[in-house]
Coordinates of C-alpha atoms and ligand atoms in Angstrom, one line a residue:
X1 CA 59.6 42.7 123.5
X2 CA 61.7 39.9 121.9
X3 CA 60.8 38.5 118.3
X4 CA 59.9 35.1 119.1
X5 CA 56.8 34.3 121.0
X6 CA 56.0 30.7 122.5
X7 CA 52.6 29.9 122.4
X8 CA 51.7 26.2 124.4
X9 CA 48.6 25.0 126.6
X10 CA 49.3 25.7 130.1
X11 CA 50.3 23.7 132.7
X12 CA 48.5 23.1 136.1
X13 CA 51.9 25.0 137.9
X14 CA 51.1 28.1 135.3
X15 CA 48.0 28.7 137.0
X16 CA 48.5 31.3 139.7
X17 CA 50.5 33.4 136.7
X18 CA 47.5 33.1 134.3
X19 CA 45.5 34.2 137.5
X20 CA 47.9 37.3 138.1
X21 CA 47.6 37.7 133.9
X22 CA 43.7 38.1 134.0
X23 CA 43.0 40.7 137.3
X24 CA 45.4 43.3 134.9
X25 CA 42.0 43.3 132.8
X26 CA 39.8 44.0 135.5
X27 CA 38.2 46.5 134.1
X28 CA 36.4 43.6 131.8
X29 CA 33.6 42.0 133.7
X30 CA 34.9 43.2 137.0
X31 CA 34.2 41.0 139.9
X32 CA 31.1 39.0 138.4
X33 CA 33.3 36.0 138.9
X34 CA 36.9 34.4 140.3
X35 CA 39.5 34.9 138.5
X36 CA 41.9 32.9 140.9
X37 CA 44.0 29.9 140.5
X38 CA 41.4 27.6 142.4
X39 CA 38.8 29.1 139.9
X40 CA 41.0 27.8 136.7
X41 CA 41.7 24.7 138.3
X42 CA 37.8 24.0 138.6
X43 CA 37.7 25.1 135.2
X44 CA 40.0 23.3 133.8
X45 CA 40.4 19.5 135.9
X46 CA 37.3 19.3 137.9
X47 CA 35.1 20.0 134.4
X48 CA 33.2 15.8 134.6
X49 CA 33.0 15.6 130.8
X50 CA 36.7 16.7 129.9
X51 CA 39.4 18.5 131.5
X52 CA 39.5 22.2 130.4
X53 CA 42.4 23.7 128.0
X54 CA 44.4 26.8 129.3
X55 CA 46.6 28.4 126.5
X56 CA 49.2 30.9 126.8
X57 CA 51.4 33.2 124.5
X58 CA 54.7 34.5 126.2
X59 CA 57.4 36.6 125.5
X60 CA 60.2 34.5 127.6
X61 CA 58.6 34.0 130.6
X62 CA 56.0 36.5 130.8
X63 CA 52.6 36.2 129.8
X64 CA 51.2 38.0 127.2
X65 CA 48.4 36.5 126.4
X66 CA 45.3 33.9 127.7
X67 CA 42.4 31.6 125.8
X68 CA 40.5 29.0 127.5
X69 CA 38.6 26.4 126.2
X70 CA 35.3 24.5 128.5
X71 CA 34.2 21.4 127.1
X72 CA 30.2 20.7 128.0
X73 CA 27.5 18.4 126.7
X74 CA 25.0 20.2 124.3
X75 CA 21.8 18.9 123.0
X76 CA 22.2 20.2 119.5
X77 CA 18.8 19.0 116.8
X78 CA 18.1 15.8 118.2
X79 CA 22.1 14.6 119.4
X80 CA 23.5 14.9 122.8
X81 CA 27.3 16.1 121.7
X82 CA 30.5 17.2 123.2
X83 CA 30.7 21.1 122.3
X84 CA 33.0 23.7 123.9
X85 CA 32.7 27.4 125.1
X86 CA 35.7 29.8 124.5
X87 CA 36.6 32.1 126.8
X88 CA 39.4 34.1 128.9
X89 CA 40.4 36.1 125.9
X90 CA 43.0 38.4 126.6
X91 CA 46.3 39.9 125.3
X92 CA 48.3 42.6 126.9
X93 CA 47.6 46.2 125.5
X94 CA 51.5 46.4 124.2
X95 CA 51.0 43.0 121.9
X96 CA 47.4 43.9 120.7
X97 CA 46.8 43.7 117.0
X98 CA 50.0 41.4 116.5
X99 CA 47.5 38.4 115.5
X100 CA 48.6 36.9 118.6
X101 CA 44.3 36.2 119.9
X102 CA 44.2 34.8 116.2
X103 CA 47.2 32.2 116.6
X104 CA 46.4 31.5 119.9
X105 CA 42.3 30.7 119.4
X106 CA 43.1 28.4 116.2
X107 CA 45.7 26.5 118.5
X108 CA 42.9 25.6 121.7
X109 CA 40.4 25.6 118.9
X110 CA 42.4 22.4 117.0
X111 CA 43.4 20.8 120.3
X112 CA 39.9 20.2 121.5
X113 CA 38.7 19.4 118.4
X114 CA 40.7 17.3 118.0
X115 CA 39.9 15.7 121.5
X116 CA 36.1 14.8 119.5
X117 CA 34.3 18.5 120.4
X118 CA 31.8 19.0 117.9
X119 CA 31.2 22.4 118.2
X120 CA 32.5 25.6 119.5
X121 CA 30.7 28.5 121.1
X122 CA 31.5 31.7 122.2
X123 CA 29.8 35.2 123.3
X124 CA 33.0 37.6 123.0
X125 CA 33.3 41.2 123.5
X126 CA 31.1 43.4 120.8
X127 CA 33.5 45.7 120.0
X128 CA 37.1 43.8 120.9
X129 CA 37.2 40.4 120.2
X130 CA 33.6 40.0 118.3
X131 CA 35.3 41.4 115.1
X132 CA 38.3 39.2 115.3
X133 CA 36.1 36.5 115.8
X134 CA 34.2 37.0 112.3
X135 CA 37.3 38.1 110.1
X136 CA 40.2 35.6 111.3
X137 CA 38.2 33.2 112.8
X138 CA 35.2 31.9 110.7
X139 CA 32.8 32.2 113.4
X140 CA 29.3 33.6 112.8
X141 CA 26.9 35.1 115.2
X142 CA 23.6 32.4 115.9
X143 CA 20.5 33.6 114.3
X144 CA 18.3 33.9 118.1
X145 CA 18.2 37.3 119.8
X146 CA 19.5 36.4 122.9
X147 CA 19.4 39.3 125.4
X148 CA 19.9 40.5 128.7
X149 CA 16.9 41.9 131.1
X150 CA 17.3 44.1 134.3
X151 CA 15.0 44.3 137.0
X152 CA 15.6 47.1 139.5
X153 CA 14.9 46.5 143.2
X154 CA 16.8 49.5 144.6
X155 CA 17.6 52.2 142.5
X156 CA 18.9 55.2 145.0
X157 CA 22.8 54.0 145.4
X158 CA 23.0 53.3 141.6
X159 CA 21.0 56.6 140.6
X160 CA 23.5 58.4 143.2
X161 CA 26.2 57.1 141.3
X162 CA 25.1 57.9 137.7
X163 CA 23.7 61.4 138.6
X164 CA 26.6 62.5 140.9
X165 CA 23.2 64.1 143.8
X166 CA 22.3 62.3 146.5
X167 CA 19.6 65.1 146.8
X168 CA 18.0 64.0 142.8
X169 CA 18.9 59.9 143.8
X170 CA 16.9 60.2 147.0
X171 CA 14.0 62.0 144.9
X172 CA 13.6 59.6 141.6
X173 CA 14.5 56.3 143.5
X174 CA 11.2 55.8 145.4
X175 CA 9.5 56.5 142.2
X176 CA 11.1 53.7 140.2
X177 CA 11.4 51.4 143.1
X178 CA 7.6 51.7 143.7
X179 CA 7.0 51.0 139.7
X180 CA 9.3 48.3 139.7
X181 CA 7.3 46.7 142.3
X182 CA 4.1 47.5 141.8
X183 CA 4.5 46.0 137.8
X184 CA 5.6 42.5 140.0
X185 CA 3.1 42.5 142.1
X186 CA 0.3 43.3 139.4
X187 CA 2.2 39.6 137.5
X188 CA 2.2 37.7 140.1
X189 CA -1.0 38.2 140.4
X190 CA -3.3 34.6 141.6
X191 CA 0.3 33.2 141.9
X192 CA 0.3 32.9 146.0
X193 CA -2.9 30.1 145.8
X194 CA -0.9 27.9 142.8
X195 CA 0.4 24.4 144.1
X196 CA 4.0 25.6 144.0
X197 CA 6.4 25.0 146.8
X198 CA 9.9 26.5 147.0
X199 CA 12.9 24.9 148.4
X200 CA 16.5 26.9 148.9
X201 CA 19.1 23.5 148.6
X202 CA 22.9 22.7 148.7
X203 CA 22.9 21.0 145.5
X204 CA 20.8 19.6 143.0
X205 CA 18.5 16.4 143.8
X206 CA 18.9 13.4 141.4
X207 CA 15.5 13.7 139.7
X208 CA 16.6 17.4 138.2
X209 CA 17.5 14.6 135.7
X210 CA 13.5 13.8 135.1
X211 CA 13.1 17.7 134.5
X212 CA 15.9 17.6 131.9
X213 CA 14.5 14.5 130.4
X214 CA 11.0 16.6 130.1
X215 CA 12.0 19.9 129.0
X216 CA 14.5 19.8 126.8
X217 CA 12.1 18.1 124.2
X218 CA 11.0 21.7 124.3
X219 CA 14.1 23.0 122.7
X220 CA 16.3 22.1 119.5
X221 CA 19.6 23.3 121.3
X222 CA 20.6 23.8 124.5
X223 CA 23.3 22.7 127.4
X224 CA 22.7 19.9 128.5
X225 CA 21.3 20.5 132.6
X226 CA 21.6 17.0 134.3
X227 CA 22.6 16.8 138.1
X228 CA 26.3 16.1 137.0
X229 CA 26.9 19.0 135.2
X230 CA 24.5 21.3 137.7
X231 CA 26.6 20.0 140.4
X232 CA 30.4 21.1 139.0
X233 CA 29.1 24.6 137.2
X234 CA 27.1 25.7 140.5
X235 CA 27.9 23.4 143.4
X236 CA 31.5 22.5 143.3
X237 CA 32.2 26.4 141.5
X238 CA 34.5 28.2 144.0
X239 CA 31.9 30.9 143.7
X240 CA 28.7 30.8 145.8
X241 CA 25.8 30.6 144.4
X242 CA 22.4 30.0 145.2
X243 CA 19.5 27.2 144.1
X244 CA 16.0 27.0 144.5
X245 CA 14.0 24.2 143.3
X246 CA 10.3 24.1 142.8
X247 CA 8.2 21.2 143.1
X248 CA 4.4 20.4 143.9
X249 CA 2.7 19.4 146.9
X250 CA 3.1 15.9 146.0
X251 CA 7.2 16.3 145.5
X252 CA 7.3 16.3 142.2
X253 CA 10.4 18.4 140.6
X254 CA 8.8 21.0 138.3
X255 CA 11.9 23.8 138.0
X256 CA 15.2 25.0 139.5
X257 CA 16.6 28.8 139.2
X258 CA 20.5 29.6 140.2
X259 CA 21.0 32.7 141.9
X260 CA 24.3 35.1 142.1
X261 CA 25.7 37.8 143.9
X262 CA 28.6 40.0 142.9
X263 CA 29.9 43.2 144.2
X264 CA 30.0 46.2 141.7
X265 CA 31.4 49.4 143.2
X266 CA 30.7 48.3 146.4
X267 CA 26.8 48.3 144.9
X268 CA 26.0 44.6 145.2
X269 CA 23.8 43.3 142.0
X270 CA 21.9 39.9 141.3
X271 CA 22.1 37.6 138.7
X272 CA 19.7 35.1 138.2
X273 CA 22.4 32.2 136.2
X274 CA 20.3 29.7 135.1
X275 CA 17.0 28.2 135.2
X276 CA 14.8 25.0 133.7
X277 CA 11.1 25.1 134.7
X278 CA 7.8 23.4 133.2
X279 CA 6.5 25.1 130.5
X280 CA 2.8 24.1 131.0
X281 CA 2.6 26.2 134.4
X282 CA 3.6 29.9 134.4
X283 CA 3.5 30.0 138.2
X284 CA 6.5 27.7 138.7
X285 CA 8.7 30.4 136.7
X286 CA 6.9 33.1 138.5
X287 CA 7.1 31.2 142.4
X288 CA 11.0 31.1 141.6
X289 CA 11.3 34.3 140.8
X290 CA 9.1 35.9 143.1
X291 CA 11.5 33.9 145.6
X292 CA 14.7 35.3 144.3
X293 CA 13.5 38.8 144.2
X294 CA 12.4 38.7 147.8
X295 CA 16.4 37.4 148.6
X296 CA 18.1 39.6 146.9
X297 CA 15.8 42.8 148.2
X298 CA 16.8 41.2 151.7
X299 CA 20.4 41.1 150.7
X300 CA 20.0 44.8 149.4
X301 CA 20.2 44.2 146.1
X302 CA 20.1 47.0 143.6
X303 CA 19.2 45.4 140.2
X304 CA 19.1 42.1 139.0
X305 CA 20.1 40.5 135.8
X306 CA 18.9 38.2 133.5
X307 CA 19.5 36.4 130.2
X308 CA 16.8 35.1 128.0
X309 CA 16.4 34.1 124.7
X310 CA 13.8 37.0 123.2
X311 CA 10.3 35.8 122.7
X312 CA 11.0 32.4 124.7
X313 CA 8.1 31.1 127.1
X314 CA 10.7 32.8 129.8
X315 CA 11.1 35.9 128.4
X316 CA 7.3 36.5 127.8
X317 CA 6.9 35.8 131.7
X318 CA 9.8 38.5 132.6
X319 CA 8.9 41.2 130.5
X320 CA 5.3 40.9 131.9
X321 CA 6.6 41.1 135.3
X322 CA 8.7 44.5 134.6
X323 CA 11.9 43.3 133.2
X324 CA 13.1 45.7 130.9
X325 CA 15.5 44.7 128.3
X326 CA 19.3 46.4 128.3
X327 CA 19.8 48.3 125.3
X328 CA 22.8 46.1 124.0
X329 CA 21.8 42.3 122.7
X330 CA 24.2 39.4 123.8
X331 CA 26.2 37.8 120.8
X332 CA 26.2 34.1 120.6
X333 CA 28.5 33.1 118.3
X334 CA 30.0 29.6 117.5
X335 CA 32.9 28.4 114.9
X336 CA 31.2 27.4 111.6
X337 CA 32.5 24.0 111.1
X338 CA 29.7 21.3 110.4
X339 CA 27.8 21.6 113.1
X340 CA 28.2 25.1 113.5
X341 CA 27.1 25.6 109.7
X342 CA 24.0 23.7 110.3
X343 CA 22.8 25.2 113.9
X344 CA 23.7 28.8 112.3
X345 CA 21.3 27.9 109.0
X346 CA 18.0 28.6 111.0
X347 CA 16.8 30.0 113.8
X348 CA 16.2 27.1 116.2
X349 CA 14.7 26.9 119.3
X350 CA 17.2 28.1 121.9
X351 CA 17.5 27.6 126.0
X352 CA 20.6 29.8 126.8
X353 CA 21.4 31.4 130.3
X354 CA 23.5 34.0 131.9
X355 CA 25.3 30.4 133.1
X356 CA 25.6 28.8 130.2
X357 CA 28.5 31.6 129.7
X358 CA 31.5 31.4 131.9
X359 CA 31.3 35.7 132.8
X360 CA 29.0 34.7 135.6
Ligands
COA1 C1 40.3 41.4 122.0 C2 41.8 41.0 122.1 C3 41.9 39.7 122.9 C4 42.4 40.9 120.7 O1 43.7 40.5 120.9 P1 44.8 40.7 119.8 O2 46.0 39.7 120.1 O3 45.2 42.1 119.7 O4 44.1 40.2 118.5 P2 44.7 40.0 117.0 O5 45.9 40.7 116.8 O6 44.7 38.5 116.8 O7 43.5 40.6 116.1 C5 42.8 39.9 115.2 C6 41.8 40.8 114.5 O8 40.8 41.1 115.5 C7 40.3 42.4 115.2 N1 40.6 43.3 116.4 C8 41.5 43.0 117.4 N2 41.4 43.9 118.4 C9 40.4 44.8 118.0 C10 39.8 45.9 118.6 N3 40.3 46.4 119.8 N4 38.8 46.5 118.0 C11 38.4 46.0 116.8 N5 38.9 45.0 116.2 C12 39.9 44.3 116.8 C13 41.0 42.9 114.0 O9 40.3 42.6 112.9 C14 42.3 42.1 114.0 O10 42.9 42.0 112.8 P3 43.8 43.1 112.2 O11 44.8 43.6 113.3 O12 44.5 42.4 111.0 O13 42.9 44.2 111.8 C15 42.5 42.2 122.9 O14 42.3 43.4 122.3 C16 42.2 42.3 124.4 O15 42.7 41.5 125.2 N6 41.3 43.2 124.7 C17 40.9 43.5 126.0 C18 40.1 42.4 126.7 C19 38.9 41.9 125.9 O16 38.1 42.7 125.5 N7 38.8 40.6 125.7 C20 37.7 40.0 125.1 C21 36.8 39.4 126.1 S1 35.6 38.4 125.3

């Protein structure tokens, strides 16, 4: 380990290293996303609003350690502004606690504010990077309790895998499985006669830009969800995912939902990314989700997952369908610099999804 470490923002060429540099920390949200070079070179050049900042730490030529900044658009109380998410936080175990995550988060942190981001947000590990965060950092955790809910579709192979018995697995699973369902079935109750049609599509359409328009008066902050930015996170992604978009008989858009599938243990799980619906039907929510549920059973699903702000018009509707919440609440965090100060001093109204993060 030499004494002098470089720390700059990475080139395109550095890429497939950083690449190489982030699967030694697999063991950190294993396979819910790419971590190849094609995935940082979405991240970072395809991004429409404005390229995305790799930065590096290395001893010589070997890196050490990785932050990444993603620029987006946020409405934030009443102002469409450019914000940024932090992520791809990682130093190698032999030059932890050296204050090397420190340096290198204040350097991406002045470069792209300095490129007219207005705020910074991040949802870091709680018990690694959360702290550092808080102490060397300045940034504060956002006054919503934003959390994570899990529906079970198939519980044997994970049951099989926690209790170490097939025998007890094949016993408890049809229980749950039947409970599960049955609580789904009893909340979507009267939902099969609603007006709702459901259309699986390759992209988004260009009036997802009219559902924007309409429900984000609902909400004080949130990401902004017009087709360009739909389109790059979900569409031009090297990950697959999948959209569904609801609309009535007459064609007009009333929701979307983005669906995810990722290998865990060879157990594959669902993730339901992001959604937008109407707020003055139920039954577009629940048509979406009754839709994704019956692809990911089909695609064998075990459990799916799902972030919602708690006590949100969306979270009501999955709780009463059987989502149980995960023990462990998501920190939001951002960096308390104007903006930051004034979105932390109350708890506004929130939209913020599993895809609003870059884990997924
Ligand atoms: C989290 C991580 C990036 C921190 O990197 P680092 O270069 O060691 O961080 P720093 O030396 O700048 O630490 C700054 C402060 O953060 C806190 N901190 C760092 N690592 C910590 C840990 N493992 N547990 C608790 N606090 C920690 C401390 O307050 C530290 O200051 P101190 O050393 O003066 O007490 C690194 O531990 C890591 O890569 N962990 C594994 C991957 C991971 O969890 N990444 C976060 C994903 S969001």
């Amino acid at each position: 380990m030499s004494e002098e470490l470089t720390f700059r923002k990475a080139k395109r060429e550095d890429l497939p290293r950083i690449s190489e540099f982030r699967k030694t920390f697999f063991k950190y949200n294993p396979l819910m996303r790419s971590y190849e070079p094609e995935y940082y070179e979405w991240k970072c050049y395809k991004n429409p609003i404005l390229p995305g900042e790799m930065w590096l730490a290395e001893d010589g030529d070997k890196i050490v350690a990785i932050k990444n900044v993603t620029p987006k658009m946020m409405k934030a109380l009443g102002n469409i502004t450019t914000v940024a998410e932090m992520g791809d936080t990682f130093t190698h175990p032999d030059y932890q606690r050296r204050g090397i995550f420190t340096t290198l988060s204040k350097a991406a942190r002045e470069s792209i504010i300095n490129k007219g981001i207005s705020l910074i947000y991040n949802i870091p590990n709680k018990d690694t990077s959360l702290p550092g965060y808080i102490k060397k950092l300045n940034h504060v955790p956002v006054p919503i309790k934003l959390r994570s809910l899990v529906h079970i579709i198939n519980s044997k192979q994970p049951l099989k895998a926690r209790l170490r018995s097939r025998l007890l697995a094949s016993a408890f699973s049809p229980v749950i499985d039947t409970v599960s369902r049955a609580i789904f079935r009893i909340g979507m109750r009267g939902v099969t006669k609603s007006d709702v049609l459901i259309y699986a599509e390759p992209g988004f359409p260009d009036d997802i830009n009219t559902l924007w328009e309409q429900v984000s008066n609902n909400y004080d902050v949130m990401l902004v969800r017009t087709k360009d930015y739909l389109e790059w996170r979900y569409v031009t992604n090297p990950d697959t995912y999948s959209i569904l978009i609801a609309r009535n008989r007459d064609g007009a858009i009333l929701g979307y939902m983005v669906n995810k599938i990722s290998l865990f243990e060879s157990i594959p799980k669902g993730f339901i990314c992001d959604f937008l619906t109407i707020e003055d039907d139920p039954n577009v929510l629940k048509k979406l989700l009754s839709t994704s549920l019956r692809d990911f059973y089909h695609r064998k699903v075990s459990r799916v997952s799902v972030w919602v702000v708690k006590g949100s018009f969306y979270d009501r509707i999955l709780v009463k369908l059987g989502f149980l919440p995960h023990a462990v609440a998501v920190p939001l965090m951002c960096y308390k610099n104007e903006l930051g100060s004034q979105i932390v001093s109350h708890a506004y109204r929130w939209h913020f999804t599993l895809g609003d993060s870059d884990g997924i």
